[in-house]
Short mmCIF file of C-alpha atoms in Angstrom, two decimals:
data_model
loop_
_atom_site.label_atom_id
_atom_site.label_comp_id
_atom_site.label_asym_id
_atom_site.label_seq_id
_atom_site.Cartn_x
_atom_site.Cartn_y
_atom_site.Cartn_z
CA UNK A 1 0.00 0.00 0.00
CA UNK A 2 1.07 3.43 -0.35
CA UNK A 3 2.48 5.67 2.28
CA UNK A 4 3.39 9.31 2.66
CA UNK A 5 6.05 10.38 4.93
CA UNK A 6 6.27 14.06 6.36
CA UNK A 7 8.94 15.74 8.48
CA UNK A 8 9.52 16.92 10.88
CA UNK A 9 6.23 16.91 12.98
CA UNK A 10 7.02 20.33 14.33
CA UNK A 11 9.80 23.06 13.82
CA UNK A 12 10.83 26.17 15.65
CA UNK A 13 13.00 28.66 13.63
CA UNK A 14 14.13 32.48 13.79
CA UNK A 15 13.36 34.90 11.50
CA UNK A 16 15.91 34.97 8.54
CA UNK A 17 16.76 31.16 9.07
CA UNK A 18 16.87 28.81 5.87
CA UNK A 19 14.00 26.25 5.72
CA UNK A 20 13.92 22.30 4.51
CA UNK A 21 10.93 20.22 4.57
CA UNK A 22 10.88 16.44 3.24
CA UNK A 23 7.81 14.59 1.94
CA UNK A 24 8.38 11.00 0.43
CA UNK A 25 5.92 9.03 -0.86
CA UNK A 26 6.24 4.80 -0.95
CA UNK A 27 4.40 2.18 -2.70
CA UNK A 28 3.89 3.91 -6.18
CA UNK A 29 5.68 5.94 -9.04
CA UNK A 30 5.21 8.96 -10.92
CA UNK A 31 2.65 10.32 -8.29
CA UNK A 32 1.59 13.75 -8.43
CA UNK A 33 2.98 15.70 -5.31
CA UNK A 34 1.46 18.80 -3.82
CA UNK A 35 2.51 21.47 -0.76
CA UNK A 36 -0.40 23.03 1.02
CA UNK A 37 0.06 25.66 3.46
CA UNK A 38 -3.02 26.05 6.50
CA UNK A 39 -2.67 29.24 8.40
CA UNK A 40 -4.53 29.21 11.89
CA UNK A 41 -8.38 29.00 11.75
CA UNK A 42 -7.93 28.82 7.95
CA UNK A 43 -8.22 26.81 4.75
CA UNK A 44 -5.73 25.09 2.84
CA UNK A 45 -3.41 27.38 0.32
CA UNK A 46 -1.56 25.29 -2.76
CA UNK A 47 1.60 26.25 -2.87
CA UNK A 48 3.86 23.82 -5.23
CA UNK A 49 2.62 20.55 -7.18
CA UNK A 50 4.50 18.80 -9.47
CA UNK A 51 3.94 15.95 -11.92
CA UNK A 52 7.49 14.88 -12.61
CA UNK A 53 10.85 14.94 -11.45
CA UNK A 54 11.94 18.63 -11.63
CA UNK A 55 8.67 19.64 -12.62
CA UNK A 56 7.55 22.59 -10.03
CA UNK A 57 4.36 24.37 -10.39
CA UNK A 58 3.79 27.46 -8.26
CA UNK A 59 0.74 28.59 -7.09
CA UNK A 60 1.79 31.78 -4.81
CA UNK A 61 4.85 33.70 -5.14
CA UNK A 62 6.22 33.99 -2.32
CA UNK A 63 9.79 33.69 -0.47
CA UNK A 64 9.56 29.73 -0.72
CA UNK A 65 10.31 27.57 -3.39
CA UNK A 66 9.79 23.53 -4.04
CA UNK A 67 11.93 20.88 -5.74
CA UNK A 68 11.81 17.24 -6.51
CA UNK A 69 15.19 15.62 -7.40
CA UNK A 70 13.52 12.34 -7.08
CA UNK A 71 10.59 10.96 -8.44
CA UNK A 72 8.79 10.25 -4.80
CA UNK A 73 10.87 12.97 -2.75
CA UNK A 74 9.43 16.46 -2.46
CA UNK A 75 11.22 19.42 -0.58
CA UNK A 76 10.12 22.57 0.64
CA UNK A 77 12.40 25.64 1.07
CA UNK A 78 13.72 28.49 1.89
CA UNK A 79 16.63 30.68 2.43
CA UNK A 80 15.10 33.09 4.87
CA UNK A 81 12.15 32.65 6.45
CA UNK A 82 9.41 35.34 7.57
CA UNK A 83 7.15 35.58 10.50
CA UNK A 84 4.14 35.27 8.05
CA UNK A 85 5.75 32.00 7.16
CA UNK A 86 4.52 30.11 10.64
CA UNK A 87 1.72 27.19 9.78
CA UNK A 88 0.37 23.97 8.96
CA UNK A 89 2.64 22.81 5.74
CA UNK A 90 1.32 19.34 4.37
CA UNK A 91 2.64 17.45 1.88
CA UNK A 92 0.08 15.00 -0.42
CA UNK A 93 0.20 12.98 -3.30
CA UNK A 94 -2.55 11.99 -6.04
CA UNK A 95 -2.13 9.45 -8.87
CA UNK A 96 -2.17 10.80 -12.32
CA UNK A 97 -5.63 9.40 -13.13
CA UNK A 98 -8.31 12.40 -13.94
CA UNK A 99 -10.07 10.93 -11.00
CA UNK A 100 -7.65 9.95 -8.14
CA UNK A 101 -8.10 11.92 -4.63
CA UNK A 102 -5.34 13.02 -2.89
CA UNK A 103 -3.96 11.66 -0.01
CA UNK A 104 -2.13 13.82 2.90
CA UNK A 105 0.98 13.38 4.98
CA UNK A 106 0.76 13.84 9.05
CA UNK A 107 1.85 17.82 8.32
CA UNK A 108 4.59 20.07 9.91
CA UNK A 109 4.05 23.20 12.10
CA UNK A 110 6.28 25.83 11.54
CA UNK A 111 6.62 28.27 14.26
CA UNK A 112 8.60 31.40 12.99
CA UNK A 113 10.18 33.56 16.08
CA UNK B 1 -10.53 30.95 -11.36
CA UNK B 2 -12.98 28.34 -9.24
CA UNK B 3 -13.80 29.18 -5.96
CA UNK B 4 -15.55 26.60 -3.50
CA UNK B 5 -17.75 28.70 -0.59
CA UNK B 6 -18.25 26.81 3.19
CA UNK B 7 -20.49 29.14 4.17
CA UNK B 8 -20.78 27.41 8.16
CA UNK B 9 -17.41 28.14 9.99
CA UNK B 10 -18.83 26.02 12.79
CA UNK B 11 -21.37 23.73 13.11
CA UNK B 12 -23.00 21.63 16.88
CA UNK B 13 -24.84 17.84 16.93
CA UNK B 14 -25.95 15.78 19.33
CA UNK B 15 -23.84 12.24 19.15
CA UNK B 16 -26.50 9.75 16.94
CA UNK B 17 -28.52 12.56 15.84
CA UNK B 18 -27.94 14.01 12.02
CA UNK B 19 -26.25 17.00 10.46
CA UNK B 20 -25.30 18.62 7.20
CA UNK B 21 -22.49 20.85 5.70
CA UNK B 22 -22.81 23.19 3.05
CA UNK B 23 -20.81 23.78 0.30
CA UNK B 24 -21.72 25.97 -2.86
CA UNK B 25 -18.56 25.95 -6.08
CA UNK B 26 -18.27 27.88 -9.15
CA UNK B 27 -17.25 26.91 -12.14
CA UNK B 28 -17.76 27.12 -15.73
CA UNK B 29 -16.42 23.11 -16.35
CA UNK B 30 -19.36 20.53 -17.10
CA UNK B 31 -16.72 17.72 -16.36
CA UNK B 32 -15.59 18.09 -12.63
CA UNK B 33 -14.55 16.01 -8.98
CA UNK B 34 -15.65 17.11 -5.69
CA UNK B 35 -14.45 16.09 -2.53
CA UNK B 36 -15.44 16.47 1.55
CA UNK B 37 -12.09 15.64 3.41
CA UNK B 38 -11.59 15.50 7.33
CA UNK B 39 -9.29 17.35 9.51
CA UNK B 40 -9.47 15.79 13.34
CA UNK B 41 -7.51 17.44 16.11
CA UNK B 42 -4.42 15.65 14.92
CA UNK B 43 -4.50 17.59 11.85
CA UNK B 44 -4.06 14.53 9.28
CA UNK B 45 -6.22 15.32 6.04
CA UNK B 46 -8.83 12.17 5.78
CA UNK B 47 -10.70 11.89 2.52
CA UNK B 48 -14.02 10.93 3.47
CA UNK B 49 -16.20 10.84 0.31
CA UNK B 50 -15.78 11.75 -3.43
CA UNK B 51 -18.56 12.96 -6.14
CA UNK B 52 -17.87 13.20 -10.06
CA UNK B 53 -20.04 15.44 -11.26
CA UNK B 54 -21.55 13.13 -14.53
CA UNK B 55 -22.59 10.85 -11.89
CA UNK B 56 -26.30 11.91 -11.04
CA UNK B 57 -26.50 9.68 -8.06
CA UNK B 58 -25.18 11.10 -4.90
CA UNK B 59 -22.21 9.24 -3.64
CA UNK B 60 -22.71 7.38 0.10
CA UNK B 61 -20.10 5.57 2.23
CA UNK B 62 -21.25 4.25 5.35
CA UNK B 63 -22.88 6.70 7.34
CA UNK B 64 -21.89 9.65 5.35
CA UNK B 65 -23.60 10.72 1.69
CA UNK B 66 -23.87 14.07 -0.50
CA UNK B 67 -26.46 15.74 -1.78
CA UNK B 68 -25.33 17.18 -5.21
CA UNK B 69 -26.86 19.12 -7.01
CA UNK B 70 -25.10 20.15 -10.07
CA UNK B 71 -27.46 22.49 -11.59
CA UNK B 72 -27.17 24.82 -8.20
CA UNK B 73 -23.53 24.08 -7.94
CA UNK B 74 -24.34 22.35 -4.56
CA UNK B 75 -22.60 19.89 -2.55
CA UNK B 76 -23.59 18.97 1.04
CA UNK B 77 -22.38 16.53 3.05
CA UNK B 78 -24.62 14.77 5.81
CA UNK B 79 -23.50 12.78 8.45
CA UNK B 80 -25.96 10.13 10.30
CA UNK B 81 -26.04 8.56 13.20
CA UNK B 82 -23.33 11.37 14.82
CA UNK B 83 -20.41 9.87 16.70
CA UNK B 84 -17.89 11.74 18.86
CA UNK B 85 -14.72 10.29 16.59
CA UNK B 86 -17.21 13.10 13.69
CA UNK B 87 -15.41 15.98 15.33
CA UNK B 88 -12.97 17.98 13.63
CA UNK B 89 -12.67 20.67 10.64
CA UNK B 90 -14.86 19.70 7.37
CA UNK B 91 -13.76 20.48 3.57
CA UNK B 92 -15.24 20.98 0.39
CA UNK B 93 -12.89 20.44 -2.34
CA UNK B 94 -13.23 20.86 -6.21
CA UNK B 95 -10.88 19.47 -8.24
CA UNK B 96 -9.91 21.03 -11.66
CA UNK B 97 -8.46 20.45 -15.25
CA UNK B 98 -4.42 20.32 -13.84
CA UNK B 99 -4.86 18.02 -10.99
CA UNK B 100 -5.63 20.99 -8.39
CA UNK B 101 -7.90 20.87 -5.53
CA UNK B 102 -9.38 24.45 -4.85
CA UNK B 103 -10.31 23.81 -0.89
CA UNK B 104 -13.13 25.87 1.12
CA UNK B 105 -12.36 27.75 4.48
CA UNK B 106 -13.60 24.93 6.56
CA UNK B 107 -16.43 24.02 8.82
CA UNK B 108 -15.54 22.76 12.32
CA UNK B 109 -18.39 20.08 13.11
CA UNK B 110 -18.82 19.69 17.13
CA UNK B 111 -20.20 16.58 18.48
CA UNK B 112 -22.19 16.61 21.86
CA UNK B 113 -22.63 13.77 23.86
#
């Protein structure tokens, strides 16, 4: 079965600080990967998706940026991070078929201080 | 661009009794997926029932069905026999031509024993 793996669980970092999040997927190939962002009290935001290796879409520009050197490994960054930054980050994965759902990792919060 | 509209930030039922989320979408696509996903405490994103929109019978699974009606550009989710595990944040989702989900705000569904 497939699996999607998310980390950290939670991360405290200052203002400025460079950011890295992980998200791999298991159990399938060429999935469709996605970043949401989920500010407090609030819906989800799309940030990155991607349907291939080194294939970033992004859906709000914005100080961070997404990459995915493999084909089940997508990364979150950024090189200085703002207070405005600080939420719910969750990484999920579809298939490619017009009809598959997607399916969401355990998420990260990001505290910015 | 699509926009999906929760128009209940928070909604109350009595555990075993019955209770329904709105959700209202626009779009000009004939050809469409819609989506009600669950957000518990823990904050893990838990599909709980999918719609495609040339279906005319409204999707069910288990104690939990839709109401869609296409023509309004409705989709509401009802939830029977209420148990405590039902609490958390609701969403509507659409999904569109690209493979992304446009997400509404949320509606936090309280269960009262």
């Amino acid at each position: 079965s497939q699996t999607i793996h998310q980390w950290p669980a939670t991360l405290v970092q200052p203002v400025g600080s460079p950011l890295s999040l992980e998200c791999t997927v298991e159990g399938t190939s060429n999935p469709n990967l996605y970043w949401y962002r989920q500010a407090a009290g609030r819906g989800l935001q799309l940030l990155f998706y991607s349907v291939g290796i080194g294939q970033i879409s992004s859906e709000v520009p914005q100080n961070l940026s997404a990459s995915r050197p493999q084909d089940r490994q997508f990364i979150l960054s950024s090189k200085k991070l703002l207070l405005s930054d600080s939420g719910f980050y969750l990484c999920a994965w579809s298939g490619t078929g017009v009809d598959q759902p997607q399916h969401f990792g355990d998420g990260t919060r990001l505290s910015i201080l | 661009a699509q926009t999906v509209t929760q128009s209940q930030p928070e909604m109350s039922v009595q555990e075993a009794e019955t209770v329904t989320l709105s959700c209202t979408y626009d779009t000009s696509e004939s050809d469409y997926y819609l989506f009600w996903y669950k957000q518990p405490p823990s904050r893990q994103m838990i599909l709980v029932i999918r719609q495609e929109a040339y279906k005319q019978q409204n999707a069910t699974e288990n104690r939990f069905s839709v109401n869609f009606q296409k023509a309004a550009k409705s989709f509401s989710l009802k939830i029977s026999d209420s148990q405590l595990g039902d609490a958390a944040m609701y969403f509507c989702a659409y999904w569109e031509y690209g493979n992304k989900l446009v997400f509404g705000a949320g509606t936090i569904l309280r269960v009262k024993s």
